[in-house]
Short mmCIF file of C-alpha atoms in Angstrom, two decimals:
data_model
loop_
_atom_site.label_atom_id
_atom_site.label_comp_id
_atom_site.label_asym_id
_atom_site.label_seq_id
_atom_site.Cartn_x
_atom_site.Cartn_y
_atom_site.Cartn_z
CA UNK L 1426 2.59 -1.20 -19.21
CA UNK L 1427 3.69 0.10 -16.04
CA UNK L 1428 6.42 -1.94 -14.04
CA UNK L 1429 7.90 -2.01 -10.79
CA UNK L 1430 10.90 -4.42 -10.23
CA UNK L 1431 12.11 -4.61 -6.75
CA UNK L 1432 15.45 -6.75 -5.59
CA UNK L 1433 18.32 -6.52 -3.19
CA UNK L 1434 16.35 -8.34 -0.41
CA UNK L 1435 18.12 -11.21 1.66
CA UNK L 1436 18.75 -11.82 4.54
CA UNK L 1437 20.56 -9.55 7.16
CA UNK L 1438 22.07 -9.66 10.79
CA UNK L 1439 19.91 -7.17 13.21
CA UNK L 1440 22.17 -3.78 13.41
CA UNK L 1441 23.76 -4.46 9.71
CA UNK L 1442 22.62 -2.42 6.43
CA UNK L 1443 20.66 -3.18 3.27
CA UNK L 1444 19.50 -1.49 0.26
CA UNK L 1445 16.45 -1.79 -1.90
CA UNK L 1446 15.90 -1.22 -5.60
CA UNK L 1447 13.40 -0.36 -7.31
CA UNK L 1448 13.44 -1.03 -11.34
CA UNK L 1449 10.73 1.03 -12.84
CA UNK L 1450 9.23 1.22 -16.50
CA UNK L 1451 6.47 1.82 -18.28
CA UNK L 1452 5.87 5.49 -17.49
CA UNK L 1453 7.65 8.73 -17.31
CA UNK L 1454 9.14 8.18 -13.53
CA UNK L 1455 10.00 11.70 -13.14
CA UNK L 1456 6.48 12.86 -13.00
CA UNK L 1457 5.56 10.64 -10.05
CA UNK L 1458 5.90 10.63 -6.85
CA UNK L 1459 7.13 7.02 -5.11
CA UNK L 1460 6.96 5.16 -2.20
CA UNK L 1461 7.97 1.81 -0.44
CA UNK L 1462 5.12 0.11 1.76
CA UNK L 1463 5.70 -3.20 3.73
CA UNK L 1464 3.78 -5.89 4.82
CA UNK L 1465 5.17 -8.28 7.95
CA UNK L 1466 4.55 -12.05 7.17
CA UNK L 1467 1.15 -13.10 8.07
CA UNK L 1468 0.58 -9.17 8.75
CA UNK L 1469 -0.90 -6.26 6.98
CA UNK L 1470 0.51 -3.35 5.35
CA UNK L 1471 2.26 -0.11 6.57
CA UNK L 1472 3.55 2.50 4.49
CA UNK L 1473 7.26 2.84 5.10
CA UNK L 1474 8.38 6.19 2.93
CA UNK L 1475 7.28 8.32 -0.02
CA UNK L 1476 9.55 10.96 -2.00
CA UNK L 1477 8.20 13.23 -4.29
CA UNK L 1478 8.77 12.99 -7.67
CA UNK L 1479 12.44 15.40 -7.46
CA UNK L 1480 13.30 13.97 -4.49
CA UNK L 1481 13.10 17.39 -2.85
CA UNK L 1482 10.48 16.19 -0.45
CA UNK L 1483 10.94 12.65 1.89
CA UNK L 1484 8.43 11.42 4.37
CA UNK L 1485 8.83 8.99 6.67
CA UNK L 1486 6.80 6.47 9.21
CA UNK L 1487 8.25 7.03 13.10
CA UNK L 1488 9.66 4.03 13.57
CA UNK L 1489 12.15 4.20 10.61
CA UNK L 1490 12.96 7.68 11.13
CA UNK L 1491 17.00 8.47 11.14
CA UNK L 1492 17.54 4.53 9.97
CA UNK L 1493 15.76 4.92 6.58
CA UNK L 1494 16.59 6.75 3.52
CA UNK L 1495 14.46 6.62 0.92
CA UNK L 1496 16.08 8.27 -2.29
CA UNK L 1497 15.31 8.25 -6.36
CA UNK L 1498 17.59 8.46 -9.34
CA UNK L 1499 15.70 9.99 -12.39
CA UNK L 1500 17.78 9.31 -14.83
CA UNK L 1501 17.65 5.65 -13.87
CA UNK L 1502 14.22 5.14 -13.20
CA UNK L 1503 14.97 3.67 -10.27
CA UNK L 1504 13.88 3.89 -6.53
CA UNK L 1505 15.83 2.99 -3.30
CA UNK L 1506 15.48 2.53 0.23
CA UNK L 1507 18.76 2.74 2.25
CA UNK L 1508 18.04 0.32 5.64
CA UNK L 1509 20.36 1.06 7.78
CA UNK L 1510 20.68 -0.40 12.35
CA UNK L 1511 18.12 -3.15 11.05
CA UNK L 1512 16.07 -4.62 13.64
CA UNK L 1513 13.87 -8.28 13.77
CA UNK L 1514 10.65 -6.10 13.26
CA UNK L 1515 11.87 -4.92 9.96
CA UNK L 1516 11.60 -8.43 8.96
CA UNK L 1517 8.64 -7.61 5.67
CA UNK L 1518 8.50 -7.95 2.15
CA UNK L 1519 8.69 -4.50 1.07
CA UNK L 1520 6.89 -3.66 -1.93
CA UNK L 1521 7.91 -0.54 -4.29
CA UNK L 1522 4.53 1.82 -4.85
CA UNK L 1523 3.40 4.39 -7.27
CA UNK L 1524 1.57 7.29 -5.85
CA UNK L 1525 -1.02 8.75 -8.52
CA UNK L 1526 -0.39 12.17 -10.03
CA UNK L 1527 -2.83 14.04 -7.68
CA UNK L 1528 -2.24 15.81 -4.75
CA UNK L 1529 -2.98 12.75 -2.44
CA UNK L 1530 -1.23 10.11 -1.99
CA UNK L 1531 -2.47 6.66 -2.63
CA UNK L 1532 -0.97 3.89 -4.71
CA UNK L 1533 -1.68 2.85 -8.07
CA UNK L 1534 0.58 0.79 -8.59
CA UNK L 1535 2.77 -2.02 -7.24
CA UNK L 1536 5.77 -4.44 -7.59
CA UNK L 1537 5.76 -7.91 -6.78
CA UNK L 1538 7.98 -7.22 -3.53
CA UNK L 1539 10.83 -7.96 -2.04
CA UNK L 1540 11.50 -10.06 1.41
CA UNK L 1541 14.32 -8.96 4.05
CA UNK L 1542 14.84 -10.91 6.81
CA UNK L 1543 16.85 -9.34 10.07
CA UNK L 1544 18.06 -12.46 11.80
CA UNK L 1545 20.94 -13.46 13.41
CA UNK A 663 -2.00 9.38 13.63
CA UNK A 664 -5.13 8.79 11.93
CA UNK A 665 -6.18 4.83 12.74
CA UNK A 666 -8.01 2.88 10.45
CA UNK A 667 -10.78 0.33 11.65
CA UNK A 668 -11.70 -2.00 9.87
CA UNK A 669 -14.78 -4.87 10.13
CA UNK A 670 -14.97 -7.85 9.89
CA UNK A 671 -11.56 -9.28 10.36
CA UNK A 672 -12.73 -12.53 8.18
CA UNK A 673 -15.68 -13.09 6.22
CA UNK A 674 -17.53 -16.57 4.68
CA UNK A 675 -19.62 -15.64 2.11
CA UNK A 676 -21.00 -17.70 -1.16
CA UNK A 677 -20.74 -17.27 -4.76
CA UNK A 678 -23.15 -14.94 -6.17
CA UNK A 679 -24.18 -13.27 -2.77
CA UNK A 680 -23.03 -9.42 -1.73
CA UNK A 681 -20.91 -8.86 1.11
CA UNK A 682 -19.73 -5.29 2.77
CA UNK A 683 -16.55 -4.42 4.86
CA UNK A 684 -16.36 -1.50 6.75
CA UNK A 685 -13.62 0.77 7.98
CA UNK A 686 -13.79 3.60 10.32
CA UNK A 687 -11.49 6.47 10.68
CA UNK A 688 -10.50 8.11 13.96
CA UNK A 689 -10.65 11.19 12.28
CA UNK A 690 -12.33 12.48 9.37
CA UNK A 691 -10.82 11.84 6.44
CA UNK A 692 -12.72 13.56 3.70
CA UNK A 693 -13.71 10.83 1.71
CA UNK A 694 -9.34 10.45 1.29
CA UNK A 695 -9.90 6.90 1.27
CA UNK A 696 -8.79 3.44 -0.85
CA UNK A 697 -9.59 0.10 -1.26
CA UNK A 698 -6.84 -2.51 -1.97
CA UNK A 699 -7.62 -6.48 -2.97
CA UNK A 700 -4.29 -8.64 -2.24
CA UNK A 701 -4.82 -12.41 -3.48
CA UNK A 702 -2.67 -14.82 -1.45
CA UNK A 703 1.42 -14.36 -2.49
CA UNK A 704 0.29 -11.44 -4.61
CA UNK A 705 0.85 -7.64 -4.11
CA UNK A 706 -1.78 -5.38 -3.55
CA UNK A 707 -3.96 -4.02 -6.15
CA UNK A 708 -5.99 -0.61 -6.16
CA UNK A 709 -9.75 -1.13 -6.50
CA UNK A 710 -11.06 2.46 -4.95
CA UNK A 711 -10.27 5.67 -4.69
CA UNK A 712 -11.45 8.86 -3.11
CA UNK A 713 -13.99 6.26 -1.41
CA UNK A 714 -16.15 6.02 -4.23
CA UNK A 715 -14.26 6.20 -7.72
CA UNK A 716 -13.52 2.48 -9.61
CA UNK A 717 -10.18 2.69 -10.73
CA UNK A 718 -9.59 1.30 -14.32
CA UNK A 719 -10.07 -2.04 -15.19
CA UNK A 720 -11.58 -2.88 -11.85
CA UNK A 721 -15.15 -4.99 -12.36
CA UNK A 722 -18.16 -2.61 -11.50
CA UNK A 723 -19.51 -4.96 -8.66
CA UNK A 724 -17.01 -3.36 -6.90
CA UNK A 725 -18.13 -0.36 -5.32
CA UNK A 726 -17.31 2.40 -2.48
CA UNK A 727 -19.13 4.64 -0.12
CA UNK A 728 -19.09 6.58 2.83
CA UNK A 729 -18.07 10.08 4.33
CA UNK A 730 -15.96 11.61 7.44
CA UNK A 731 -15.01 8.52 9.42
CA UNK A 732 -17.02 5.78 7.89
CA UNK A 733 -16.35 4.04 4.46
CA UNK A 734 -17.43 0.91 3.12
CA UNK A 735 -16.92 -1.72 0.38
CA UNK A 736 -19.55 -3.68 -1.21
CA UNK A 737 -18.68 -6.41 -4.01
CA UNK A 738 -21.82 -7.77 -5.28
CA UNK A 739 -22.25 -10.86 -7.38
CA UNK A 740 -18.93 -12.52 -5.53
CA UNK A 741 -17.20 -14.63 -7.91
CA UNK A 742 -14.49 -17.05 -6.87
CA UNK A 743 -11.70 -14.41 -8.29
CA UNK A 744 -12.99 -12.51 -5.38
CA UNK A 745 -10.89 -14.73 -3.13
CA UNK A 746 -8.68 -12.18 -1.37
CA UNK A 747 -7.95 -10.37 1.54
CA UNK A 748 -8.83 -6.27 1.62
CA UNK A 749 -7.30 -3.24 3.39
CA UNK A 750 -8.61 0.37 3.39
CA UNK A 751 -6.14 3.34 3.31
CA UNK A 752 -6.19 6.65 4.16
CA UNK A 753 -4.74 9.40 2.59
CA UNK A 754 -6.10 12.79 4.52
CA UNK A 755 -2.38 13.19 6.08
CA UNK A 756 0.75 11.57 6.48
CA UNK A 757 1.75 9.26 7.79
CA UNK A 758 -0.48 7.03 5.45
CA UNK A 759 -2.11 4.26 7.50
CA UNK A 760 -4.24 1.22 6.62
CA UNK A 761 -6.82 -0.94 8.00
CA UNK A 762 -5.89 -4.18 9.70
CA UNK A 763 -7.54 -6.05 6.53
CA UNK A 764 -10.55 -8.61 5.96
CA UNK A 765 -9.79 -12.04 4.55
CA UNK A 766 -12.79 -12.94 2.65
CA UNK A 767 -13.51 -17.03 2.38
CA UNK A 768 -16.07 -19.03 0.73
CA UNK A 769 -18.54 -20.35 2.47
#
């Protein structure tokens, strides 16, 4: 059974750093590529970041360009997303996403999510 | 960016009856299109792929169509489990974008 275990949410003063895990199992996690999507409260989703499955290849949404690093440890199994100058409108529960093994990119599969809140 | 329209924003409908949500693409996006259900507190789940293709494990009155800039979702026979809100994605480019979503209530 494929699972995605997300923590290291909280809550964080706007301008301060915070990074995400991603606990995944299930499947070989070196075949896939990954991603991290979030959804505002009371909002919809947005993707955030997807890295292939070597982590030779990152892309990123505009508005967390040069603040976000999303990164993958293979040997772990594990996904991350470095936060770094958080603002209020990162405020989300950010949910850790399996892209399919194609050459497109939607998502298969999900975690349960994890909130961060950038408040003061 | 490729935007994602979807319609309606909420929806009433009544056990057993069909409804149909709609999303429109600014672009075309090659049938590069999913559907996602997200139950209240829950995370997403994939219903739809490449607009038309059930992914495993998903009931069959569940079902996609469409082409270019126009997709749409049908769920026929609703049953209560059907109790959700649903986004479209597309997935011709990056950066990956979704519809605004359609809460779906029973009448």
């Amino acid at each position: 059974e494929v699972q995605l275990v997300e923590s290291g949410g909280g809550l964080v003063q706007p301008g301060r750093s915070m990074k995400l895990s991603c606990a995944a199992s299930g499947f070989t996690f070196n075949n896939y590529d990954m991603a991290w999507v979030c959804q505002a409260p009371k909002k919809g989703l947005e993707w955030v970041a997807t890295i292939s499955y070597d982590g030779s290849s990152t892309y990123y949404r505009d508005s967390v360009k040069g603040r976000f690093t999303i990164s993958r440890d293979n040997a772990k199994s594990t996904l991350y997303l470095q936060m770094d100058s958080l603002r209020s409108e990162d405020t989300a529960t950010y949910y850790c996403a399996r892209h399919p093994l194609t050459t497109r990119v939607y998502f298969d599969y999900w975690g349960q999510g994890v909130m961060v809140t950038v408040s003061s | 960016d490729i935007q994602m329209t979807q319609s309606p924003s909420f929806l009433s409908a009544s056990l057993g009856n069909s409804i149909t949500i709609t999303c429109h693409a600014s672009q075309n996006i090659k049938g590069w299109l999913a559907w996602y259900q997200q139950k209240s507190g829950n995370a997403p789940e994939l219903l739809i792929y490449k607009a038309s293709s059930l992914q495993s494990g998903v009931p069959s009155r569940f079902s996609g169509s469409g082409s270019g800039t126009d997709y749409i979702l049908t769920i026929s026979n609703l049953q209560p489990e059907d109790i959700a809100t649903y986004y479209c994605q597309h997935y011709q480019s990056f950066p990956l974008t979704f519809g605004a979503g359609t809460k779906l209530e029973l009448k």
